[in-house]
Tab-separated table of C-alpha atoms and ligand atoms in Angstrom:
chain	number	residue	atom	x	y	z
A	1	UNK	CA	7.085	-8.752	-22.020
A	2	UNK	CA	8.154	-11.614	-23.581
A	3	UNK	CA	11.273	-11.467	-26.049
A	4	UNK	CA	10.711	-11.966	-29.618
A	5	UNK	CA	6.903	-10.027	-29.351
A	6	UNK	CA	6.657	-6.899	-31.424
A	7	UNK	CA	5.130	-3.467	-29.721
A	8	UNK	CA	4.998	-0.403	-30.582
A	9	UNK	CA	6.942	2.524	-28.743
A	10	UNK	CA	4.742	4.176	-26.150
A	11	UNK	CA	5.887	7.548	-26.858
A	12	UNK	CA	6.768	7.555	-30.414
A	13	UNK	CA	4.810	4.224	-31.961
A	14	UNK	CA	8.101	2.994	-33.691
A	15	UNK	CA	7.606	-0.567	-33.885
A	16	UNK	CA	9.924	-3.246	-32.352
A	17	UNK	CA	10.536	-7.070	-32.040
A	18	UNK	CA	11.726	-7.129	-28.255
A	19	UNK	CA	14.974	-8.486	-26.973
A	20	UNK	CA	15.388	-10.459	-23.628
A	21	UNK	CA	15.458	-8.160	-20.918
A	22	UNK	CA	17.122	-9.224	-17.492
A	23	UNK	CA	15.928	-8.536	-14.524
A	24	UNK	CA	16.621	-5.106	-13.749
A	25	UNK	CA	17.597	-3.596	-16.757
A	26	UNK	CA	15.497	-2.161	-19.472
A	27	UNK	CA	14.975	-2.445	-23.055
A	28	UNK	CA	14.771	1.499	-24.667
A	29	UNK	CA	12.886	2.883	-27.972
A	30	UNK	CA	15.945	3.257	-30.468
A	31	UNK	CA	14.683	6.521	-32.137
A	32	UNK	CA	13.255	8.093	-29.362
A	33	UNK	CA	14.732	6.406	-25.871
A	34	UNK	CA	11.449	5.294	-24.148
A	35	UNK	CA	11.335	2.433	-21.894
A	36	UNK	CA	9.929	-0.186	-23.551
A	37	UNK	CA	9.955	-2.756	-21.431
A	38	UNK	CA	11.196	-2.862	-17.630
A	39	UNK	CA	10.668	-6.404	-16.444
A	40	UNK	CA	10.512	-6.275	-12.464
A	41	UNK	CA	12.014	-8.937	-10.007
A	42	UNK	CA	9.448	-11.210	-8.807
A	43	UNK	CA	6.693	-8.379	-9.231
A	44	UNK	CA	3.828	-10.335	-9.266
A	45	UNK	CA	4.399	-11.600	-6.107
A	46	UNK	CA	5.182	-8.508	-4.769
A	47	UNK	CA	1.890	-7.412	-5.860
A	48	UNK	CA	0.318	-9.673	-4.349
A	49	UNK	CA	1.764	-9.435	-0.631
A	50	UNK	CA	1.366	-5.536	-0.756
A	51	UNK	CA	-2.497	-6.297	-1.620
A	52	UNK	CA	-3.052	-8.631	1.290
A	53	UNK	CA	-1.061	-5.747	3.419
A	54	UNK	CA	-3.587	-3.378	2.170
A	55	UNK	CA	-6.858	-4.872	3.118
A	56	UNK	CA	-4.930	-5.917	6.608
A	57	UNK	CA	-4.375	-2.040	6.822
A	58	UNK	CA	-7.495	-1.037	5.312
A	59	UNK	CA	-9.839	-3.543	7.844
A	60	UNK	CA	-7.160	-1.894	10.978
A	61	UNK	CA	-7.929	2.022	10.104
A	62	UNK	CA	-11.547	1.515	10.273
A	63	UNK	CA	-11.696	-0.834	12.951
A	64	UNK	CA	-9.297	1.666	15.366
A	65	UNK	CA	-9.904	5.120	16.777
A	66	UNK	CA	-8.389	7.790	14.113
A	67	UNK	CA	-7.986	10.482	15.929
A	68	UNK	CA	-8.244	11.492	19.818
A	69	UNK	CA	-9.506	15.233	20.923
A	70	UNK	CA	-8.689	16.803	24.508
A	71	UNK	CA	-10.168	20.034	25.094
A	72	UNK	CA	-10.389	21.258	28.551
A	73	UNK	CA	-9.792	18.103	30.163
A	74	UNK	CA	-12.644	15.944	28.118
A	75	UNK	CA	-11.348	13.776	25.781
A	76	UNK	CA	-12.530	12.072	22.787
A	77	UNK	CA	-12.184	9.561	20.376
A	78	UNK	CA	-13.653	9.226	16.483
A	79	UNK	CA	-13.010	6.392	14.074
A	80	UNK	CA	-12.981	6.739	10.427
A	81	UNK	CA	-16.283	6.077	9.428
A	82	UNK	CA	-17.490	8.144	12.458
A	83	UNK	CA	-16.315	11.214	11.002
A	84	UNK	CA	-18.126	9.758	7.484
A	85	UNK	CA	-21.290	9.650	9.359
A	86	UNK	CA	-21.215	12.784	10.907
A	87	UNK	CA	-20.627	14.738	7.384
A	88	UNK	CA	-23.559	12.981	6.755
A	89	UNK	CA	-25.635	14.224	9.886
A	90	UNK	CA	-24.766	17.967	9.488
A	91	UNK	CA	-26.399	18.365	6.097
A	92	UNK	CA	-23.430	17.500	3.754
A	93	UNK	CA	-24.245	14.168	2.521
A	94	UNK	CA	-22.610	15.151	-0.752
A	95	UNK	CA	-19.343	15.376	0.919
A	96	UNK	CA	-19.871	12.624	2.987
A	97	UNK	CA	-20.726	10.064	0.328
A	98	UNK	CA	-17.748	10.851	-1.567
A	99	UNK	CA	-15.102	11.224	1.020
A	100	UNK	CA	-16.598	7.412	1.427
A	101	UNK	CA	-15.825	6.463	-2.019
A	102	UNK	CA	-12.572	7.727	-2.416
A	103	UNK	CA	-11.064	6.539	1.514
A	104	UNK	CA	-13.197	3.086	2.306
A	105	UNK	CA	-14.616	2.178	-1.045
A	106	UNK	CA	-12.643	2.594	-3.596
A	107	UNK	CA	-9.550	1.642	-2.067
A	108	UNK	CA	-11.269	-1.382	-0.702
A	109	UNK	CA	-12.570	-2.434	-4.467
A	110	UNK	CA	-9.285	-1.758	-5.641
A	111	UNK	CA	-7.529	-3.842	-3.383
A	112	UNK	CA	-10.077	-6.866	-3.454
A	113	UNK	CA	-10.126	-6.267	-7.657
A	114	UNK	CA	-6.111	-7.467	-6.990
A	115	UNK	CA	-6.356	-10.221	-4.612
A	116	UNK	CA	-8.729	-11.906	-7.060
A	117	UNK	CA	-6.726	-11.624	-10.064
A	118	UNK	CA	-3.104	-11.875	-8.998
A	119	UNK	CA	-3.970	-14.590	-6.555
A	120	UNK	CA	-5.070	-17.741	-8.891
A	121	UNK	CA	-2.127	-15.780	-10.973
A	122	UNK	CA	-0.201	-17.339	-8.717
A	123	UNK	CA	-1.301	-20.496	-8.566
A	124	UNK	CA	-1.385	-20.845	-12.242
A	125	UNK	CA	-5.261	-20.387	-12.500
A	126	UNK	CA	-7.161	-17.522	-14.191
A	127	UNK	CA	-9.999	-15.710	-12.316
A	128	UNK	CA	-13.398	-16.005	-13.642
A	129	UNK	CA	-14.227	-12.494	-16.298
A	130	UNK	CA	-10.032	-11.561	-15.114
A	131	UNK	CA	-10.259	-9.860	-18.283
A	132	UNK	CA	-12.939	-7.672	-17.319
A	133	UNK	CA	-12.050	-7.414	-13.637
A	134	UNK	CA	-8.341	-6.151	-14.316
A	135	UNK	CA	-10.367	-3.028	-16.767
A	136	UNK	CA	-12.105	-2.069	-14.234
A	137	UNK	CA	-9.345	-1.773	-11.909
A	138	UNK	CA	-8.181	1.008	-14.055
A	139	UNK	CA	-11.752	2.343	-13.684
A	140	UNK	CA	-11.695	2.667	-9.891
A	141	UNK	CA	-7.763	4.025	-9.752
A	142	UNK	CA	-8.903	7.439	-9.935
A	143	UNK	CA	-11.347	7.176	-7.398
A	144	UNK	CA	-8.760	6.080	-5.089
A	145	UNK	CA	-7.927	9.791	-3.040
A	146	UNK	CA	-6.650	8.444	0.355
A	147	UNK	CA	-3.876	11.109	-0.185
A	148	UNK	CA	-6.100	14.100	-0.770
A	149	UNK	CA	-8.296	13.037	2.609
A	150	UNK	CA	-4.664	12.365	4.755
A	151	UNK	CA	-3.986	15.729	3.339
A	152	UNK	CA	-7.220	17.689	4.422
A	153	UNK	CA	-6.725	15.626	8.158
A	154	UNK	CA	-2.953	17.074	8.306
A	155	UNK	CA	-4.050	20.503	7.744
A	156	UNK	CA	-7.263	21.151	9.807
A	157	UNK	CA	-4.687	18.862	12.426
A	158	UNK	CA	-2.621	22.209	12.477
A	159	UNK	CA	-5.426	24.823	12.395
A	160	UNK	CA	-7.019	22.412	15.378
A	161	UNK	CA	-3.873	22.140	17.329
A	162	UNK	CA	-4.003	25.522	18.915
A	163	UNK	CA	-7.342	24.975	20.318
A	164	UNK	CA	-7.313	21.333	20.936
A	165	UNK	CA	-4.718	18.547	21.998
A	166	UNK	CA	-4.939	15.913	19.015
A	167	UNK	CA	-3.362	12.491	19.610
A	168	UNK	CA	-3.608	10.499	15.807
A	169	UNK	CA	-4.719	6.559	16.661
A	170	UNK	CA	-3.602	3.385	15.337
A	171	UNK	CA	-6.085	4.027	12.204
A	172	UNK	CA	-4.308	7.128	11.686
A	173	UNK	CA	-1.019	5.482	10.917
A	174	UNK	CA	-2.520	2.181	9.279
A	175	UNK	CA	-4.114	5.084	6.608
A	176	UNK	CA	-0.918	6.768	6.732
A	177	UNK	CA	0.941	3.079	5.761
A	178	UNK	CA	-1.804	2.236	3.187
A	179	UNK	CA	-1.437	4.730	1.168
A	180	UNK	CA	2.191	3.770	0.277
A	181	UNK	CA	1.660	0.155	0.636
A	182	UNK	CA	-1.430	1.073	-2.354
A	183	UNK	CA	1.226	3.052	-4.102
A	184	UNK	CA	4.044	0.634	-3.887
A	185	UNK	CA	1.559	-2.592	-5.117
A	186	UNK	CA	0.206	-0.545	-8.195
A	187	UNK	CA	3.912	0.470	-9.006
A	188	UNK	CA	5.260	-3.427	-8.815
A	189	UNK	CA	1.933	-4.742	-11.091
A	190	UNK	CA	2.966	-4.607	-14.765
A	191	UNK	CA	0.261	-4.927	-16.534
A	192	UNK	CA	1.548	-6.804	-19.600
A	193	UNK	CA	2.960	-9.077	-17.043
A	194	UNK	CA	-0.689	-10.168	-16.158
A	195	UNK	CA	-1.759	-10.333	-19.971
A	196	UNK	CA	0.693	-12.456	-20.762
A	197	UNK	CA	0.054	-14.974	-17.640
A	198	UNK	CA	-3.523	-14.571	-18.983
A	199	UNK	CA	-2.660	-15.767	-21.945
A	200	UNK	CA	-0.319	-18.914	-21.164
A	201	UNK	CA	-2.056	-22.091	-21.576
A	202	UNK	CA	-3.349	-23.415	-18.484
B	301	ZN	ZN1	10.037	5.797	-29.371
């Protein structure tokens, strides 16, 4: 945030007119200790590459096989949105449209939602309805569950491996990579960052 703007303390809503922050360091609520402000090196930019790494990784895990099977000498192969489809063939389309949402969809809005605003950022252009677009961003975070799905792989991987040999594909490790790379881009956006940028003349 810029210095000389007043905000109120997160935690404790004591208000204060901000000093300059450098790079690295961090300005602190003086009644209760809450960061206030954090200001990140070069994190829009940052953003902005782990973004375009994301859909790279995102368009490589469905494009890939996931995972590999062997049992008793036959081998075979499914990709992600195989294993989508065949939810959806054995009567739980419930299941299947939401593991959808929260591993191709969402992730995929979310990352797109990014591009599109931090990009003309960038460039020192605003993105047509930016304002809206960056809300619903924080709509769609939520629906983001990569995690919970790598989790449910890793341990029907283990029940499996007893009567199966599993070999994980590129996709697997893409997914694996995304869902840091996500983690890592929504941890280097600050927000007020983007507000302020937003609200710079042009
Ligand atoms: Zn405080």
């Amino acid at each position: 945030m810029t210095a000389g703007h007043i905000m109120a303390c997160h935690d404790c809503d004591l208000l204060h007119r901000l000093p300059a922050v450098a790079d690295g360091m961090r300005a602190t609520c003086c009644r209760c200790g809450a960061a206030l402000a954090r200001p990140k090196r070069n994190g829009l930019e940052r953003a902005l590459a782990l973004a375009v790494t994301g859909l790279v990784l995102l368009a490589l895990a469905n494009s890939f096989p996931f995972l590999g099977f062997k049992i008793q000498g036959q081998a075979r192969e499914t990709l992600l949105l195989t294993g989508i489809r065949q939810l959806y063939t054995q009567e739980m389309q419930g299941v299947a449209v939401l593991v959808f949402i929260t591993t191709v969809l969402a992730p995929l809005a979310q990352l797109l939602v990014l591009v599109y605003i931090l990009l003309p950022l960038k460039l020192n252009r605003r993105a047509p309805g930016m304002f809206q677009v960056f809300r619903w961003l924080r709509t769609i975070e939520p629906w983001s569950m990569m995690e919970v799905f790598m989790l449910g792989i890793l341990v029907s991987v283990v029940k499996l491996a007893k009567m199966a040999q599993i070999i994980p594909g590129i996709a697997a490790f893409c997914f694996m990579a995304l869902i840091f790379v996500l983690a890592a881009c929504m941890a280097s956006l600050d927000p007020h960052v983007v507000w302020e940028r937003w609200e710079e003349p042009q």
